GROMACS .gro file of C-alpha atoms in nm:
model
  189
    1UNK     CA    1   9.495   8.250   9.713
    2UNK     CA    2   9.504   7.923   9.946
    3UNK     CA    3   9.554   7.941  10.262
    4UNK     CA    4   9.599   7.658  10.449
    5UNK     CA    5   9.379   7.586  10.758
    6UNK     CA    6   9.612   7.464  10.967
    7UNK     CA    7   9.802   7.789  10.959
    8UNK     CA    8   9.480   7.937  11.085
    9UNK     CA    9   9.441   7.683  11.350
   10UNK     CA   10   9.796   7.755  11.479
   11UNK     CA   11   9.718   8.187  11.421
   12UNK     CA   12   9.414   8.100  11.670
   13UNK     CA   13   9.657   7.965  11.917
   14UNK     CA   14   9.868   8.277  11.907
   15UNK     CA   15  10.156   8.162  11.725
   16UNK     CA   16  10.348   8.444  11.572
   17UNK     CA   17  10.522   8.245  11.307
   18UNK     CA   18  10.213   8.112  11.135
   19UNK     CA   19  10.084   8.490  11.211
   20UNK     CA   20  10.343   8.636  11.018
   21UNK     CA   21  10.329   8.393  10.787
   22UNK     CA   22   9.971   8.472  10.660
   23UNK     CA   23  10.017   8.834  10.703
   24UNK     CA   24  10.294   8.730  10.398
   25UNK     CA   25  10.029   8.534  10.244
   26UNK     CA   26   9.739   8.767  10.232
   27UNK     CA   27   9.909   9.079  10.145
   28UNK     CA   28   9.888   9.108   9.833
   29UNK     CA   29   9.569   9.049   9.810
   30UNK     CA   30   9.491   9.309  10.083
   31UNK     CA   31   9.707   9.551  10.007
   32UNK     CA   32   9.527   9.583   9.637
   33UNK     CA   33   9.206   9.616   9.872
   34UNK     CA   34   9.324   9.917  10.031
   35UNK     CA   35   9.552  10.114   9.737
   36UNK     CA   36   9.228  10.107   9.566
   37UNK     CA   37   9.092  10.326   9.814
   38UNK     CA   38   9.362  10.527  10.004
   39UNK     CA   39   9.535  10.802   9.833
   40UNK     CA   40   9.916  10.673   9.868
   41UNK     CA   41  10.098  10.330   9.993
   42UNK     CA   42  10.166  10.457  10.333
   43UNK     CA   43   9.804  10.540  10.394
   44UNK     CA   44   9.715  10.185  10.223
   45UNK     CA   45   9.983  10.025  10.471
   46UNK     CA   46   9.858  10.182  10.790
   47UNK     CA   47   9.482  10.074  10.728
   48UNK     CA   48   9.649   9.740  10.594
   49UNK     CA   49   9.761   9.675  10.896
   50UNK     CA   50   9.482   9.751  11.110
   51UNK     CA   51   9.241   9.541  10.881
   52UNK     CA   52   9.473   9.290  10.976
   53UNK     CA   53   9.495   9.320  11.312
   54UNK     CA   54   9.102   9.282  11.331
   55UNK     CA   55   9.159   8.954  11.088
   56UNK     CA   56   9.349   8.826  11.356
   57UNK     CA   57   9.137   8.903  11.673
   58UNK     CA   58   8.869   8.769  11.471
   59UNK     CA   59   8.977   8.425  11.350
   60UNK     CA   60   8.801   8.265  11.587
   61UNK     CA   61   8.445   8.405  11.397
   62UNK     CA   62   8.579   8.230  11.062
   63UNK     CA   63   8.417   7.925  10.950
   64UNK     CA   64   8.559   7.696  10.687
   65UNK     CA   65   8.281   7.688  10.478
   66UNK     CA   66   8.331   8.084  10.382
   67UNK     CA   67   8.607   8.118  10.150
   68UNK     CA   68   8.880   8.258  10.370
   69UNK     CA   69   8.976   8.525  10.084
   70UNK     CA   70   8.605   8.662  10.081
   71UNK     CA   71   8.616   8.697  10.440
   72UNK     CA   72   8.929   8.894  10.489
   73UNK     CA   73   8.850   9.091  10.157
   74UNK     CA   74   8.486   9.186  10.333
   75UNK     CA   75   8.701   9.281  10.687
   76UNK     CA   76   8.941   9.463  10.533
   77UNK     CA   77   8.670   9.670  10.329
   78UNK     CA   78   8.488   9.729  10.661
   79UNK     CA   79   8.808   9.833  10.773
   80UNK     CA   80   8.887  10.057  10.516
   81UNK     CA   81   8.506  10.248  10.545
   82UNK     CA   82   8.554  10.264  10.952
   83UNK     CA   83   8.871  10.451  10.886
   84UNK     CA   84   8.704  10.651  10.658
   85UNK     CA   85   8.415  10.753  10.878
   86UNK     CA   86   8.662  10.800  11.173
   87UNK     CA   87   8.846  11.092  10.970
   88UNK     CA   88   8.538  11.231  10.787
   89UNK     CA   89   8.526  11.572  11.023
   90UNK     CA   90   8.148  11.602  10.932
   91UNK     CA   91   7.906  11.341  11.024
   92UNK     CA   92   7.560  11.491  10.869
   93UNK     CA   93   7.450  11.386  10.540
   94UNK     CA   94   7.727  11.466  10.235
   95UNK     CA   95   7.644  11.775  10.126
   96UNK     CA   96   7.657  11.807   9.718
   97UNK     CA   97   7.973  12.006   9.675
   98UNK     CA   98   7.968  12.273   9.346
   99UNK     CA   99   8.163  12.073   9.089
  100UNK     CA  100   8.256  12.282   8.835
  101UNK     CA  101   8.217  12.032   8.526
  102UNK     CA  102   8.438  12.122   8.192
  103UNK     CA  103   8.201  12.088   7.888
  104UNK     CA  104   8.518  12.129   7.703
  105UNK     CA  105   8.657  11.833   7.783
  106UNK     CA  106   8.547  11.668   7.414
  107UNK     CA  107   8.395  11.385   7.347
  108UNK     CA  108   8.301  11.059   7.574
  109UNK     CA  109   8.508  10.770   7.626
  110UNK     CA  110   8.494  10.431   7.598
  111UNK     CA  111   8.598  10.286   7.913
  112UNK     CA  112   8.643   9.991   7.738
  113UNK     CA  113   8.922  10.075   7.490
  114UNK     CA  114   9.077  10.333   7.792
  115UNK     CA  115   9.157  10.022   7.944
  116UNK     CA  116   9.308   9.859   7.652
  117UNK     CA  117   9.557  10.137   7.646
  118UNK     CA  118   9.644  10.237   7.982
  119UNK     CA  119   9.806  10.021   8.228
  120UNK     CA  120   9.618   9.932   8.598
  121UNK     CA  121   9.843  10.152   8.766
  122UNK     CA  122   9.746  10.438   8.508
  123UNK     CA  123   9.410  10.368   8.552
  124UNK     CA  124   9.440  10.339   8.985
  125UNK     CA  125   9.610  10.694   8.963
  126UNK     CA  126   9.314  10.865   8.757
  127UNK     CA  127   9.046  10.680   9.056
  128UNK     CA  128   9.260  10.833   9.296
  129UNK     CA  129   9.250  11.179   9.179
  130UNK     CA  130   8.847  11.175   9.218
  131UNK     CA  131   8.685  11.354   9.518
  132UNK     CA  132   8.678  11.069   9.821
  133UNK     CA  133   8.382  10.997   9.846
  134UNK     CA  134   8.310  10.943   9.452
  135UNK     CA  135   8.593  10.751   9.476
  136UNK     CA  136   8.518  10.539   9.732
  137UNK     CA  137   8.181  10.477   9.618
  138UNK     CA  138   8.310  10.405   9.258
  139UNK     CA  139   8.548  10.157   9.400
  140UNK     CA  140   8.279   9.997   9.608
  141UNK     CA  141   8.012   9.984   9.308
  142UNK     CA  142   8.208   9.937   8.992
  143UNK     CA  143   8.560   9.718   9.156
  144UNK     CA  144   8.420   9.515   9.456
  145UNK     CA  145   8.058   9.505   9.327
  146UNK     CA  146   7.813   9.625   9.632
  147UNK     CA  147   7.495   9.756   9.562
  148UNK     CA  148   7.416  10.114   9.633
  149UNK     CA  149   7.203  10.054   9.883
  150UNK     CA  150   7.515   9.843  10.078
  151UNK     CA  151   7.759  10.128   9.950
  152UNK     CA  152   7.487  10.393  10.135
  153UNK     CA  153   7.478  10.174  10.422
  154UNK     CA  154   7.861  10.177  10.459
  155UNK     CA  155   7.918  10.527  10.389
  156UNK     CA  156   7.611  10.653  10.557
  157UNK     CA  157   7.457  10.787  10.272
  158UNK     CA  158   7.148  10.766  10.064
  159UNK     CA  159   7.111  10.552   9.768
  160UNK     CA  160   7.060  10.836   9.548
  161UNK     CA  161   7.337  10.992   9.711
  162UNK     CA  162   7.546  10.701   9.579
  163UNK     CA  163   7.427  10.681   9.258
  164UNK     CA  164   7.514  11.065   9.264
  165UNK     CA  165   7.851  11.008   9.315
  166UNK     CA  166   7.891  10.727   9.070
  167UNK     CA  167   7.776  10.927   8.795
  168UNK     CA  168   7.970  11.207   8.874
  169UNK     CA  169   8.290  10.946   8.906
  170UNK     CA  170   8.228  10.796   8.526
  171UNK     CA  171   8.208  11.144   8.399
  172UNK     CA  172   8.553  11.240   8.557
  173UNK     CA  173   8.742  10.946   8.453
  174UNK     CA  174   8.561  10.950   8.118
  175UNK     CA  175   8.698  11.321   8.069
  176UNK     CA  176   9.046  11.292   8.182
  177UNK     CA  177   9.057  10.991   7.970
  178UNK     CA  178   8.926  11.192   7.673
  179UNK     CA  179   9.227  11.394   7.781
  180UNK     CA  180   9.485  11.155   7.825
  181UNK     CA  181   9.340  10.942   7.472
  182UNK     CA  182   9.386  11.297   7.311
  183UNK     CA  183   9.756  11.369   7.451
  184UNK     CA  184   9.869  11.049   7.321
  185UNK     CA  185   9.719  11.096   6.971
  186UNK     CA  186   9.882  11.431   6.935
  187UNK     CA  187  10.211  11.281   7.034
  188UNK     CA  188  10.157  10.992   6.833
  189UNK     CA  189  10.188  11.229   6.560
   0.00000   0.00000   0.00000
């Protein structure tokens, strides 16, 4: 994505043309951001559009020598984990919740060949069925590539907290892609 900086220069002046018009630009881009982490579009839209409203009171902190895609992706994150804190009703430290693991579920998968096979969109939809904050901090670790001290920092968690919830992500997907891998082999034939 290039965005051009006199379109910035004229969004700093308050012009709602060249606002609009990299609102249009950046979309996209930001609205990936936030699907990956909200559980439906209207959710996604509603945070898009406050991450966006805090790109544009902010332009005026952006300097030309950061790429201008890292630095709305990294506002719009921010965005996204301030929403999430806002609506988390309990502030204390996550408590481990009693997961009831299915060692049933057959054999491991490789999350390699799952994504071979299934489409980004079927592979979005299994992330979003994890618990919110596994998925959030798989999203964070494995997608956007923060540490797990950053992704504790964020969330307000420990780093073994974190690593917790990664764990328990990759065993989730890996078992309802065991499923899904198995479906389609028994339909297959």
């Amino acid at each position: 994505m290039q965005i051009d900086q006199q379109l910035i220069r004229h969004c700093r002046k308050g012009d709602r043309k060249a606002q609009f018009q990299l609102f249009k630009s950046c979309f996209p881009l930001l609205m990936g951001v936030c699907v990956r982490y909200k559980k439906n579009e209207e959710d996604a839209r509603e945070v898009l559009n406050m991450g966006f409203l805090k790109i544009l009171d902010n332009l005026d902190k952006y300097r030309e020598e950061v790429p201008f895609e890292a630095w709305i992706r990294r506002i719009m994150i921010n965005t996204l984990i301030d929403d999430f804190r806002r609506s988390r009703k309990v502030r204390e430290l996550i408590e481990y919740q009693d997961f009831q693991e299915n060692p049933a579920a057959g054999e491991l998968v490789d999350l390699n060949e799952a994504e071979k096979q299934f489409s980004a969109e079927e592979l979005t939809a299994l992330i979003r069925q994890l618990p919110p904050v596994s998925q959030k901090v798989f999203n964070l670790f494995a997608i956007d590539g923060y540490s797990h001290q950053e992704i504790g920092n964020m969330l307000g968690i420990s780093d073994g907290t974190s690593k917790w919830h990664l764990s328990f992500a990759r065993k989730k997907l890996q078992e309802m892609l065991a499923g899904l891998l198995n479906a389609s082999r028994v339909i297959r034939q």
